[in-house]
XYZ file of C-alpha atoms in Angstrom:
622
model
C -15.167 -29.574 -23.553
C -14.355 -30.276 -26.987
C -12.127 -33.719 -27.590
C -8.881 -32.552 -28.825
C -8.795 -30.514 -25.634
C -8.798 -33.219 -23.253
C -6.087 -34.566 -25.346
C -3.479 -30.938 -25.128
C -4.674 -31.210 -21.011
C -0.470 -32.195 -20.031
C 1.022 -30.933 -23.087
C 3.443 -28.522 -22.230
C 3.439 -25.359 -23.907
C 6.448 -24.260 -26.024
C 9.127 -22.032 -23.760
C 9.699 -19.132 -26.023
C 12.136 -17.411 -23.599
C 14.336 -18.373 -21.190
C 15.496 -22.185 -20.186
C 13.044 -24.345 -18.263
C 15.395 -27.060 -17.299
C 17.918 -24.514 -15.613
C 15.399 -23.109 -12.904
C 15.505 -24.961 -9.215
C 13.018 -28.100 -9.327
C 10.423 -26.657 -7.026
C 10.380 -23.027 -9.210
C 9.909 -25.694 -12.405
C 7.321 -27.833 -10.935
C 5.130 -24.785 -9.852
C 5.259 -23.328 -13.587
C 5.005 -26.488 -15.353
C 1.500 -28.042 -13.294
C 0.432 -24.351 -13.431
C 0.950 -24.465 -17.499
C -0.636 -27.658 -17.486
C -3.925 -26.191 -15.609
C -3.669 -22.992 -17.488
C -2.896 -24.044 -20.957
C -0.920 -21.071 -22.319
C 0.054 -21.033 -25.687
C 3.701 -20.582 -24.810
C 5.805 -19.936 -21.748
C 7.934 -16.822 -21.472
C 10.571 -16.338 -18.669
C 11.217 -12.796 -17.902
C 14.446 -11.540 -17.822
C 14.120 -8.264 -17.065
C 16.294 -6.811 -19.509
C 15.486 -3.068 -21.277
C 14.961 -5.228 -24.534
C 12.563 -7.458 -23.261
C 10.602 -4.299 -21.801
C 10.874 -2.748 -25.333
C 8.894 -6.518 -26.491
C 6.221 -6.265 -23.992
C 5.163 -2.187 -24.529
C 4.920 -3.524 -28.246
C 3.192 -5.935 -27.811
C 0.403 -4.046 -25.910
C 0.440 -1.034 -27.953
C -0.419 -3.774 -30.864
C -3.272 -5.229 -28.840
C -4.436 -1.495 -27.816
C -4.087 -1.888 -24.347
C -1.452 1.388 -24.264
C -0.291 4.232 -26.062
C 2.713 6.215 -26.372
C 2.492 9.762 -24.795
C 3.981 11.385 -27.356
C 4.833 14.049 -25.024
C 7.654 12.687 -22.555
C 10.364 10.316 -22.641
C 9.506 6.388 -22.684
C 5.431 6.788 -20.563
C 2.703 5.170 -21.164
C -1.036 5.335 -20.902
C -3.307 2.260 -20.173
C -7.188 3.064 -19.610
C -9.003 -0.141 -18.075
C -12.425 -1.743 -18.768
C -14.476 0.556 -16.028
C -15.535 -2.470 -14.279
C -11.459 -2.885 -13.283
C -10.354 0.255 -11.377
C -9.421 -0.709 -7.676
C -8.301 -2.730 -5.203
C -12.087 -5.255 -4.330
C -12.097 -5.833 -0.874
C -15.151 -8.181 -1.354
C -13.158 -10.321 -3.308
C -10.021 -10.435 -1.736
C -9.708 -13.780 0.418
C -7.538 -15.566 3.178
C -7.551 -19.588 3.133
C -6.940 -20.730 6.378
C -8.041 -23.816 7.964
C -10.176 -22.213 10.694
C -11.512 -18.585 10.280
C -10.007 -17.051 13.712
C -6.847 -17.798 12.143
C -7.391 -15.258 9.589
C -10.031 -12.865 11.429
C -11.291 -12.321 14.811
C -14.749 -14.104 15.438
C -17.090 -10.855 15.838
C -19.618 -10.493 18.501
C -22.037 -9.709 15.820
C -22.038 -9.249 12.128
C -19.361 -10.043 9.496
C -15.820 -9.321 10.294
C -14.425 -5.789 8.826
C -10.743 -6.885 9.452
C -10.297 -9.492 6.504
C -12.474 -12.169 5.107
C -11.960 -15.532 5.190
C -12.706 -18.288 2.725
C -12.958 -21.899 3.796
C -10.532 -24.285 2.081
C -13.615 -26.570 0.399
C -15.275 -22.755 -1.267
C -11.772 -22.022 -2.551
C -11.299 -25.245 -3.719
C -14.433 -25.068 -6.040
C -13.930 -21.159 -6.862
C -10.268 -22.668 -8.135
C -11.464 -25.640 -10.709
C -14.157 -23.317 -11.696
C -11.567 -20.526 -12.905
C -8.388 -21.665 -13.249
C -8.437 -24.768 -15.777
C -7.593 -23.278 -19.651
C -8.014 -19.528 -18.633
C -4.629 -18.730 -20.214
C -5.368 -20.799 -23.722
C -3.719 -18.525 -27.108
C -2.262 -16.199 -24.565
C 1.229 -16.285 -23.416
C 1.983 -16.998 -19.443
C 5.024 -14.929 -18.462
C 7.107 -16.055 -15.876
C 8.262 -12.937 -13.507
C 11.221 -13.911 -10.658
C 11.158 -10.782 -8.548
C 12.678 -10.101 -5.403
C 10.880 -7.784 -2.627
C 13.745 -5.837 -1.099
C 17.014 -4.969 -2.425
C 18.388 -8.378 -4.166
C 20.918 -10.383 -1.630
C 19.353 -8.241 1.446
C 18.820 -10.220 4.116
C 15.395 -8.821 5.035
C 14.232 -9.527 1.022
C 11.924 -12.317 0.105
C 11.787 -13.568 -3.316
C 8.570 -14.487 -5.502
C 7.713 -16.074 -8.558
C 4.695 -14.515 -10.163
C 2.729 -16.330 -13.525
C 0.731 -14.598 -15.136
C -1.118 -14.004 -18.857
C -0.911 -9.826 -18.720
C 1.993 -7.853 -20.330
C 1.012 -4.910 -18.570
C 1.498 -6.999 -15.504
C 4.902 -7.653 -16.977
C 5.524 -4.119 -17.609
C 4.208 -2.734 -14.464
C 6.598 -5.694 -11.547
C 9.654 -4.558 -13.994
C 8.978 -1.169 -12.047
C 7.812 -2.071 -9.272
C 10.280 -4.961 -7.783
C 13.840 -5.906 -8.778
C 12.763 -8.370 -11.547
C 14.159 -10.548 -13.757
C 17.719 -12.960 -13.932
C 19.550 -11.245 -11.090
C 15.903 -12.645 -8.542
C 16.529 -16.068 -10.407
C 19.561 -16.109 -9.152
C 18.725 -15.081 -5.705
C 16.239 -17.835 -5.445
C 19.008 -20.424 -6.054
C 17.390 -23.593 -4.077
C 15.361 -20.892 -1.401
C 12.505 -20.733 -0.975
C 9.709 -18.078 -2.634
C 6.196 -17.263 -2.800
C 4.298 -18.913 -5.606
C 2.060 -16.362 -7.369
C -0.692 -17.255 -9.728
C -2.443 -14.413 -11.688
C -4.548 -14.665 -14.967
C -7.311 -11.899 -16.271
C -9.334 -15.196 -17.129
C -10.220 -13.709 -20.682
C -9.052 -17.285 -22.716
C -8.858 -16.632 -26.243
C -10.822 -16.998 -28.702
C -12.998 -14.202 -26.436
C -16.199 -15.174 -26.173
C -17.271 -11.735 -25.745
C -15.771 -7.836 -27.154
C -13.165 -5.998 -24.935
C -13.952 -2.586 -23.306
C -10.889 -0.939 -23.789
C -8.851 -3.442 -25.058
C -8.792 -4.623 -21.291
C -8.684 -7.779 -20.703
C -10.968 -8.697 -17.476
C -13.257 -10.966 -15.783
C -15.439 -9.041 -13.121
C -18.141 -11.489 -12.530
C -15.178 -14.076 -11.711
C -12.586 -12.063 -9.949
C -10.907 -13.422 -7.053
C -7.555 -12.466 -5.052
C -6.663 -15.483 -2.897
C -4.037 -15.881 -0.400
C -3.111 -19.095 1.090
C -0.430 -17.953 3.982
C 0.499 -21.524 5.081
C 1.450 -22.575 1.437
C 2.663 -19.341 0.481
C 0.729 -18.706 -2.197
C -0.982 -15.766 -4.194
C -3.743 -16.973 -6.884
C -5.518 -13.871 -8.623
C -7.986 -13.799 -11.260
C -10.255 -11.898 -13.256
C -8.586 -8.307 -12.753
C -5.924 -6.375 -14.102
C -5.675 -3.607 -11.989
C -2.881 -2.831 -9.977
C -3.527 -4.271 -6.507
C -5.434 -6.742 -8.122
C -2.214 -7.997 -10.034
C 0.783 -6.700 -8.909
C 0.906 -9.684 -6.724
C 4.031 -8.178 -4.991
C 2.627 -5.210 -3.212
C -0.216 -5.471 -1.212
C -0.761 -9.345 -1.366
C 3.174 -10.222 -1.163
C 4.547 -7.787 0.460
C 1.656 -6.939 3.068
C -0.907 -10.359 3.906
C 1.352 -12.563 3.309
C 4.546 -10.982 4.225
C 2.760 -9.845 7.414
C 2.094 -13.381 8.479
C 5.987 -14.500 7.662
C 6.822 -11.569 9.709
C 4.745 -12.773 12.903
C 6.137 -16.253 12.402
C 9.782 -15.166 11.924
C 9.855 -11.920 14.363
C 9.693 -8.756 12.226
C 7.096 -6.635 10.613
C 5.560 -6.048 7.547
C 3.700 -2.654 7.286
C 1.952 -0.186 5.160
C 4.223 2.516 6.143
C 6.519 5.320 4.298
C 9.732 5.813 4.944
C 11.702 8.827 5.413
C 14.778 10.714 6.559
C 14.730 13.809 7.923
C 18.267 15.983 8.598
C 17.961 18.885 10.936
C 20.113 21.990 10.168
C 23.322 20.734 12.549
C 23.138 17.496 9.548
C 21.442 15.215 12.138
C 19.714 12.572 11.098
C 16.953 10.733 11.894
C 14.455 7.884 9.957
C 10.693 7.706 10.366
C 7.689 5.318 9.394
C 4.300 6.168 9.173
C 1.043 4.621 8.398
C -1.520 6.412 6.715
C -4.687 4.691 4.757
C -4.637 5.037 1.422
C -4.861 8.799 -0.093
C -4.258 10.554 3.015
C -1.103 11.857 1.583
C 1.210 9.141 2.461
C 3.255 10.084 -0.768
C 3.405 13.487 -0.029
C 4.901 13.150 3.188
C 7.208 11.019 2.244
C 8.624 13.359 -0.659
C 8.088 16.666 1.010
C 10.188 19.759 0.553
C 10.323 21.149 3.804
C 9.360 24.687 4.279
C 11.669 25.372 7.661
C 15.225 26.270 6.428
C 18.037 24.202 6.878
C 16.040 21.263 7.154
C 15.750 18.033 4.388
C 13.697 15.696 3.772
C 14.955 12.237 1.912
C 12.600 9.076 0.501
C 13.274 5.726 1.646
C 9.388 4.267 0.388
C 6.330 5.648 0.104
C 3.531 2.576 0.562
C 5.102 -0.357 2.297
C 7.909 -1.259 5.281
C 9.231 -4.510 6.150
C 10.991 -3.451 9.737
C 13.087 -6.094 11.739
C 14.980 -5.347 15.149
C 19.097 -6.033 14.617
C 21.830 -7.126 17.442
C 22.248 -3.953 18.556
C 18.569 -3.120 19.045
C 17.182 -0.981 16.102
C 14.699 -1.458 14.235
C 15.868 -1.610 10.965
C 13.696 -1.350 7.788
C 13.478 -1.599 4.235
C 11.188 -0.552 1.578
C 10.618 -3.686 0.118
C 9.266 -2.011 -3.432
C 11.311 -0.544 -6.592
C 8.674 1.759 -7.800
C 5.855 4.441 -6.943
C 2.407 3.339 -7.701
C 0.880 6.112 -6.674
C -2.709 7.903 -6.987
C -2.338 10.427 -9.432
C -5.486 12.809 -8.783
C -4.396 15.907 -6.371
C -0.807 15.056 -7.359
C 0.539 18.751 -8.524
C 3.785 21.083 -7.883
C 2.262 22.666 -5.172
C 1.149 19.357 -3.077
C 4.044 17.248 -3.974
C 6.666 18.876 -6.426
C 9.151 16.067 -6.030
C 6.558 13.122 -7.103
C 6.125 15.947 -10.704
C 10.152 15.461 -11.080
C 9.943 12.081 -10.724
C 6.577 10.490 -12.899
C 7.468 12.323 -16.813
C 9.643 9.480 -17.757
C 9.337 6.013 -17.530
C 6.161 5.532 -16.497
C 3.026 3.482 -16.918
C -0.068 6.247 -16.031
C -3.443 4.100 -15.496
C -7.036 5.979 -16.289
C -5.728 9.404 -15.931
C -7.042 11.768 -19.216
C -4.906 12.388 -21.959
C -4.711 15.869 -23.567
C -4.532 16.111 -26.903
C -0.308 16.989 -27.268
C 0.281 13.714 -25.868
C 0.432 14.672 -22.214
C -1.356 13.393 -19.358
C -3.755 15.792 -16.920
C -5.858 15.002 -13.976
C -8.001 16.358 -11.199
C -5.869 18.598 -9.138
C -2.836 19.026 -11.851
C -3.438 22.422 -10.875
C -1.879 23.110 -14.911
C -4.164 25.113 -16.979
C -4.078 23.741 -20.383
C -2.451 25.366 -23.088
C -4.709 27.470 -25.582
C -6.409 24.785 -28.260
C -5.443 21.792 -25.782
C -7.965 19.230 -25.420
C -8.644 16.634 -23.252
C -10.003 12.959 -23.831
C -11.048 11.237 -20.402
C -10.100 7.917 -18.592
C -13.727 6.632 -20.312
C -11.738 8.009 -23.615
C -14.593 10.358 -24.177
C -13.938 14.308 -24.874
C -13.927 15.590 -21.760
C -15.077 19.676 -20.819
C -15.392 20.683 -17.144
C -19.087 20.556 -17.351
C -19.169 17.366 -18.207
C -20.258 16.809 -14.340
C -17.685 13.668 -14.214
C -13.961 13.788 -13.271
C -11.562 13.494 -16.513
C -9.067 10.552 -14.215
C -10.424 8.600 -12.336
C -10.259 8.774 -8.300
C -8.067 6.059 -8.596
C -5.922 6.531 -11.448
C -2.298 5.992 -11.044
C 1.192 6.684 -11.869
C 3.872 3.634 -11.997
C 7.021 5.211 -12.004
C 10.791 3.826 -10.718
C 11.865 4.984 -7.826
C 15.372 5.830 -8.552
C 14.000 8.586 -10.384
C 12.408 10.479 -7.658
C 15.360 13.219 -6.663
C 15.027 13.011 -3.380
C 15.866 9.274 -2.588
C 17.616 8.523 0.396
C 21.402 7.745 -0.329
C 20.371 4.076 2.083
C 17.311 3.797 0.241
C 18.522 0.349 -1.273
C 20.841 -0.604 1.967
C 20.369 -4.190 2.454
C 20.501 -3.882 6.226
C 18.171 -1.237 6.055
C 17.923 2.267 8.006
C 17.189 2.474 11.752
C 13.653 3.588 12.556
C 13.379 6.354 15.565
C 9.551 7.097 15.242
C 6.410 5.536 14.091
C 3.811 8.089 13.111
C 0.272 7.010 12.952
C -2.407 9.329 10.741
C -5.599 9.686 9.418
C -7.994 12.601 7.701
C -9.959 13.316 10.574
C -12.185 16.770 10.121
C -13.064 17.114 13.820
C -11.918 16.496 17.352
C -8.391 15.131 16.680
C -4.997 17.294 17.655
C -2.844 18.096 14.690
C -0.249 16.029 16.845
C 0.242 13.671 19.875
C 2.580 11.743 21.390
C 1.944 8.114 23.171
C 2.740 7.713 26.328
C 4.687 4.172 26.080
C 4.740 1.475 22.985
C 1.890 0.218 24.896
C -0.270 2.898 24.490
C 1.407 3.604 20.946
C 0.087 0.251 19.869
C -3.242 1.488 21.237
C -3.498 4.392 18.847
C -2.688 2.028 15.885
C -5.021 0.112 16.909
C -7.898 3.022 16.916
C -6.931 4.647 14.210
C -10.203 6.325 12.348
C -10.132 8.261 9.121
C -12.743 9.419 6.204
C -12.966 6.741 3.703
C -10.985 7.426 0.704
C -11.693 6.333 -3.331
C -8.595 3.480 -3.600
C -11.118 0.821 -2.318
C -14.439 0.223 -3.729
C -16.428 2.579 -0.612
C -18.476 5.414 -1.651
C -18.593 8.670 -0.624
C -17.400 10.301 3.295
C -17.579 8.339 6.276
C -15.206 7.718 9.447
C -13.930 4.451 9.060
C -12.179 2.331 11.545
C -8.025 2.023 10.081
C -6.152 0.163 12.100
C -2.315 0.813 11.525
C -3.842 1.491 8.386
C -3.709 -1.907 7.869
C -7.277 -3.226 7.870
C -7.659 -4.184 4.210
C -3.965 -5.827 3.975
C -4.109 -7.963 7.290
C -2.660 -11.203 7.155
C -3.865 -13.081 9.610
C -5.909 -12.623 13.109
C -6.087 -8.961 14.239
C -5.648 -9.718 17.610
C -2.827 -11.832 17.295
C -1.214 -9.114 15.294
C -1.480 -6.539 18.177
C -0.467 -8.838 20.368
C 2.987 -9.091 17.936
C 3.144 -5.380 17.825
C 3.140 -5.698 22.011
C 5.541 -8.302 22.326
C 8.235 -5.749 20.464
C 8.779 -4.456 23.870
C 9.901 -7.688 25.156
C 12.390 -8.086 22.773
C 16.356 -8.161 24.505
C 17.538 -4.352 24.155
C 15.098 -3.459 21.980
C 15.430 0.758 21.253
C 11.641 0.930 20.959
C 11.003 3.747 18.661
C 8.601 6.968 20.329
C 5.224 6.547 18.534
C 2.906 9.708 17.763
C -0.623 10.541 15.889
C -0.717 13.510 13.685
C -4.019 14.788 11.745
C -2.990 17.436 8.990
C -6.958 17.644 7.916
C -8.896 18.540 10.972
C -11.295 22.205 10.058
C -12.955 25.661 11.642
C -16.569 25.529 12.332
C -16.663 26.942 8.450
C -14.972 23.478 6.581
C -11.843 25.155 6.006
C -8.346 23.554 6.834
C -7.307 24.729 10.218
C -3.206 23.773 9.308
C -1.577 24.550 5.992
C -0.287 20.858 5.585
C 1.913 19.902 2.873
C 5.749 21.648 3.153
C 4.322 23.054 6.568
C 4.050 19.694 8.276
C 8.305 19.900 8.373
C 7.419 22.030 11.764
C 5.241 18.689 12.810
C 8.076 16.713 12.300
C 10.768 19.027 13.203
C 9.120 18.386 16.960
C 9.234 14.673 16.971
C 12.374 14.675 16.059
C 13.537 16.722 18.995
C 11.461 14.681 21.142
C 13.805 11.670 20.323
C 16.694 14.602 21.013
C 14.794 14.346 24.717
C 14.997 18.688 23.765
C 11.255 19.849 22.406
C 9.049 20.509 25.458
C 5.571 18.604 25.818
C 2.610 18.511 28.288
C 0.525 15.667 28.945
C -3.205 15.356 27.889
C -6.053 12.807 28.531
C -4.699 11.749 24.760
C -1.209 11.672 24.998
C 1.447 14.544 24.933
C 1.100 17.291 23.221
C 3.735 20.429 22.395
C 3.388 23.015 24.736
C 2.196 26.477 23.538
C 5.679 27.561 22.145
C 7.123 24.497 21.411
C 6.195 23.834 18.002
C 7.974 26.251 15.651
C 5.863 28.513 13.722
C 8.049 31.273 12.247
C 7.083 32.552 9.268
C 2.978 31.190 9.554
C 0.265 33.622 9.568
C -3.353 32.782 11.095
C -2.343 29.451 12.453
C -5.335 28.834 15.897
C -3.239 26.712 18.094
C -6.306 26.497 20.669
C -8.353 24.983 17.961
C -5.930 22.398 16.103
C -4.927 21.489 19.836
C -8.096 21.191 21.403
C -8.885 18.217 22.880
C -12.609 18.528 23.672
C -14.509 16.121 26.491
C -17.791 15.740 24.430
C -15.810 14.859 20.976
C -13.741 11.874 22.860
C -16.263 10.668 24.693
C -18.239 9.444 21.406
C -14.665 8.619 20.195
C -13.979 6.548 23.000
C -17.109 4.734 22.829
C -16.503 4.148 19.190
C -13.849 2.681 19.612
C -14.838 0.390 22.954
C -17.549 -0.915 20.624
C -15.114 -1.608 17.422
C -12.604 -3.778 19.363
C -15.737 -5.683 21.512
C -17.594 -6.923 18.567
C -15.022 -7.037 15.815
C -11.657 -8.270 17.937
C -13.728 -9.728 20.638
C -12.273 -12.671 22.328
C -9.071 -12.124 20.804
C -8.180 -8.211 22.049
C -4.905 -8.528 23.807
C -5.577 -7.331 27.537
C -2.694 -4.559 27.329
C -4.967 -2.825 24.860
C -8.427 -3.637 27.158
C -6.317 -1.810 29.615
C -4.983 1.595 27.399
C -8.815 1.358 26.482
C -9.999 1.821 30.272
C -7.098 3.865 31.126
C -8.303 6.516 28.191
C -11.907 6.422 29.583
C -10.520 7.347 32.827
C -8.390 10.296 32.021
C -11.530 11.947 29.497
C -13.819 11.483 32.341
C -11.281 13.540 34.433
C -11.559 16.553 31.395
């Protein structure tokens, strides 16, 4: 290290915006040793403010990290080094002193549901990343507040970090800025550390004017000291330290401690004709339309369909016994492929202004396309890809990328719910668990109890998508959809889930499993999905009503044959999407029997050993 280094080691860095000395002491002793570590040229304390926003975009367009779409009001197009596109589940970490307290110990193998990084490893992976990664760049200083500010299910978070497009992209995505400083008062928050680890002078060129570290990246989460350190990507996940890392892992372990829950769950309302109302959650993996559902336009007259969140639910049981939630974000950040008017109009009327669109293509009037736009493009209209390449269809490569996204406000979206931003959130009637499952599973079913509810959450399946790093189409074991965003010990978290029903007048909400992907012998869709699925939830909801009729399977219940409402469908094979066929859950069963013996082992709570046997029992009977 050369000598006048070691000299600039505690200076501190000059504060270019905002006032250092006015923050709370523990907020000021976090950013000051983390400037000293870091060595940032300067400090910059967001406020949030439209002006400020107007600074940052500037300042990236002048390093080439965006450009302007000349097309549509105030968006924005950022293409990444190719090396940076996803979420890394091989480098995403938990720091706990023993590994069960992060993961089940698995009979066999490594664990699928988290990994776990011993305090010593981290300890080393830290010194050798953190110390002068930010030198000549600028650390920015982002208060933020998950949940609407002054709620009392919000949590509050203090994110540094050396990326503008980080800056640019929390602005959207959380309440950030002054009014989350003053939230924080003396409170407490989550300290979150994030740096590309590109220190300038670079010692090497930048692909795309993306600033990255691949060989070094890291996403850490320390759960007993509250505490998000990142580094060496980016992307989204990777760097928007309040979603999946705030406001799932380590929100999920607050929630355990402090008796609530933190899912990965949309949130909707749904008003029947009479202007009944009702709120739903539901836990999908990633791309299995999660979005869509949650912004639907309802094909059955009469009916609406209203937006509370579309990724992430923090749900806590009031006096009275509901379960009351929140969507904890401010924004969409949502995968942009298959996104078109016909699969999810009200996501089109929300994304053309505003917005910060990640490795999508560009066409060449300034507009943004993508696989599944399901736009032709206008005569003479060319495109350039996400590699920023000219792009043909027989180019043999998609022009987005798989995991390209939109980052778009939610207040723009025009179907929000009028509580969207109700700090004591709305009260949750159903859960509704999901997965693309081509074979075997019923388009829907209903649990028996919350016990066997939190069974199906538990063995949850569905084809492996493109937002993590997997490749190509396999079944994949998704537990509440949760498996990549755990917190903390698998087990322990079902065993949370169970002890809901415990809880003094608790109004457990009914809990059901719907499939919108299973196919016919020839690979075509057996149910039209999309708008359609309005007749899916139409008979939930009058299941709460105690009015839609059911009949009980080996699975759970299921509608009987003129209960669900089909007026107006053509071709729809009700014996097929309801079959529920001996051979098919046999395997599934035994899937499933091995999944929670090797990877929860010890630690599977006994209520779910029992739905497990109980299952077995009633397919044998088939």
């Amino acid at each position: 290290m050369p000598p006048q280094l070691k000299a600039e080691v505690n200076v501190m860095p000059k504060v270019v915006q905002g006032d250092l000395q006015s923050l709370p002491p523990e907020a000021r002793d976090f950013i000051e040793s983390n400037a000293k570590l870091c060595q940032p040229e300067s400090i910059h304390i967001c406020d949030g403010s439209e002006e400020e926003n107007k600074k940052i975009l500037d300042i990236m367009v002048e390093q080439g990290m965006i450009k302007k779409l000349s097309k549509y009001e105030n968006c924005w197009l950022a293409l990444t080094d190719p090396r940076d596109v996803a979420r890394i589940e091989s480098k995403t970490v938990i720091i706990t002193q023993e590994q069960r307290d992060t993961t089940p110990i698995p009979k066999t193998g490594a664990s699928q549901l988290g990994r776990w990084m011993s305090e010593e490893d981290f300890e080393k992976a830290f010194n050798t990343r953190f110390p002068g990664c930010m030198q000549g760049r600028t650390m920015y200083v982002i208060p933020f507040s998950m949940g609407p500010i002054g709620s009392p299910l919000s949590k509050i978070g203090i994110e540094l970090t050396d990326s503008p497009y980080v800056v640019a992209s929390m602005r959207i995505m959380t309440r950030m800025g002054t009014a989350a400083l003053k939230a924080l008062s003396n409170g407490e928050f989550v300290k979150c550390l994030h740096s590309v680890g590109c220190p300038l002078p670079l010692k090497e060129p930048l692909i795309n004017n993306w600033p990255c570290n691949p060989e070094l990246t890291l996403i850490a989460h320390l759960p007993d000291r509250r505490e998000i350190i990142s580094f060496g990507s980016g992307y989204g996940g990777n760097s928007l330290l309040g979603k999946k890392c705030f406001a799932l892992r380590i929100a999920s372990r607050i929630a355990k401690e402090e008796g609530w829950l933190a899912e990965h769950m949309l949130i909707l309302g749904i008003t029947n004709p009479e202007g009944e109302k009702k709120y739903f959650a539901a836990a999908f993996p990633s791309a299995c339309g999660k979005t869509n559902l949650a912004m639907m336009n309802p094909s059955l007259p009469g009916w609406k369909i209203e937006c509370v969140g579309d990724d992430i639910a923090w749900m806590k049981f009031d006096e009275q016994g509901n379960l009351r939630a929140i969507n904890p974000e401010n924004g969409f950040f949502g995968v942009a492929p298959g996104t078109s008017v016909k699969t999810n109009p009200n996501a089109i009327k929300t994304i053309f202004k505003n917005t910060i669109f990640t490795n999508v293509a560009e066409t060449s009037d300034g507009g943004v396309y993508w696989e599944g736009i399901d736009e032709p493009l206008p005569p003479g209209v060319t495109l350039t890809s996400w590699k920023n390449k000219d792009w043909t269809p027989d180019n043999g490569e998609p022009c987005a990328h798989p995991n390209s996204r939109f980052c778009t406000p939610a207040s723009q979206c025009p179907i929000m719910d009028p509580a969207w931003e109700s700090p004591e959130g709305v009260p949750i009637e159903g859960i509704i668990f999901g997965g693309r499952r081509p074979a075997g599973v019923p388009l829907i079913y209903e649990a028996f109890n919350w016990q066997h509810g939190v069974f199906i959450g538990a063995a949850m399946r569905s084809e492996a998508t493109a937002a993590a790093e997997h490749k190509g189409k396999i079944i994949m074991h998704d537990p509440f959809a949760m498996r990549p965003f755990f917190g903390y010990n698998f087990g322990k978290y079902l065993a949370h889930w169970l002890s809901m029903a415990h809880r003094p007048a608790a109004k457990l909400p009914r809990i059901f499993h719907v499939n919108w992907f299973r196919k016919d012998s020839q690979g075509k869709f057996l149910w039209p999905g999309y708008g359609e699925n309005s007749r899916v939830l139409e008979w939930m909801f009058n299941r709460i009503e105690g009015k839609a009729s059911a009949k009980p399977t080996a699975i759970g219940y299921i509608p009987t044959d003129t209960a669900l409402n089909l007026k107006g469908l053509e071709d729809v094979n009700l014996t097929e999407l309801f079959d529920i066929s001996k051979e098919f859950w046999e395997k599934e069963v035994e899937e499933i029997k091995q999944y929670f013996e090797v990877q929860v082992n010890a630690d599977l709570p006994y209520e779910i050993e029992r739905e497990m046997l109980a299952l077995e029992m009633r397919i044998k009977q088939l």
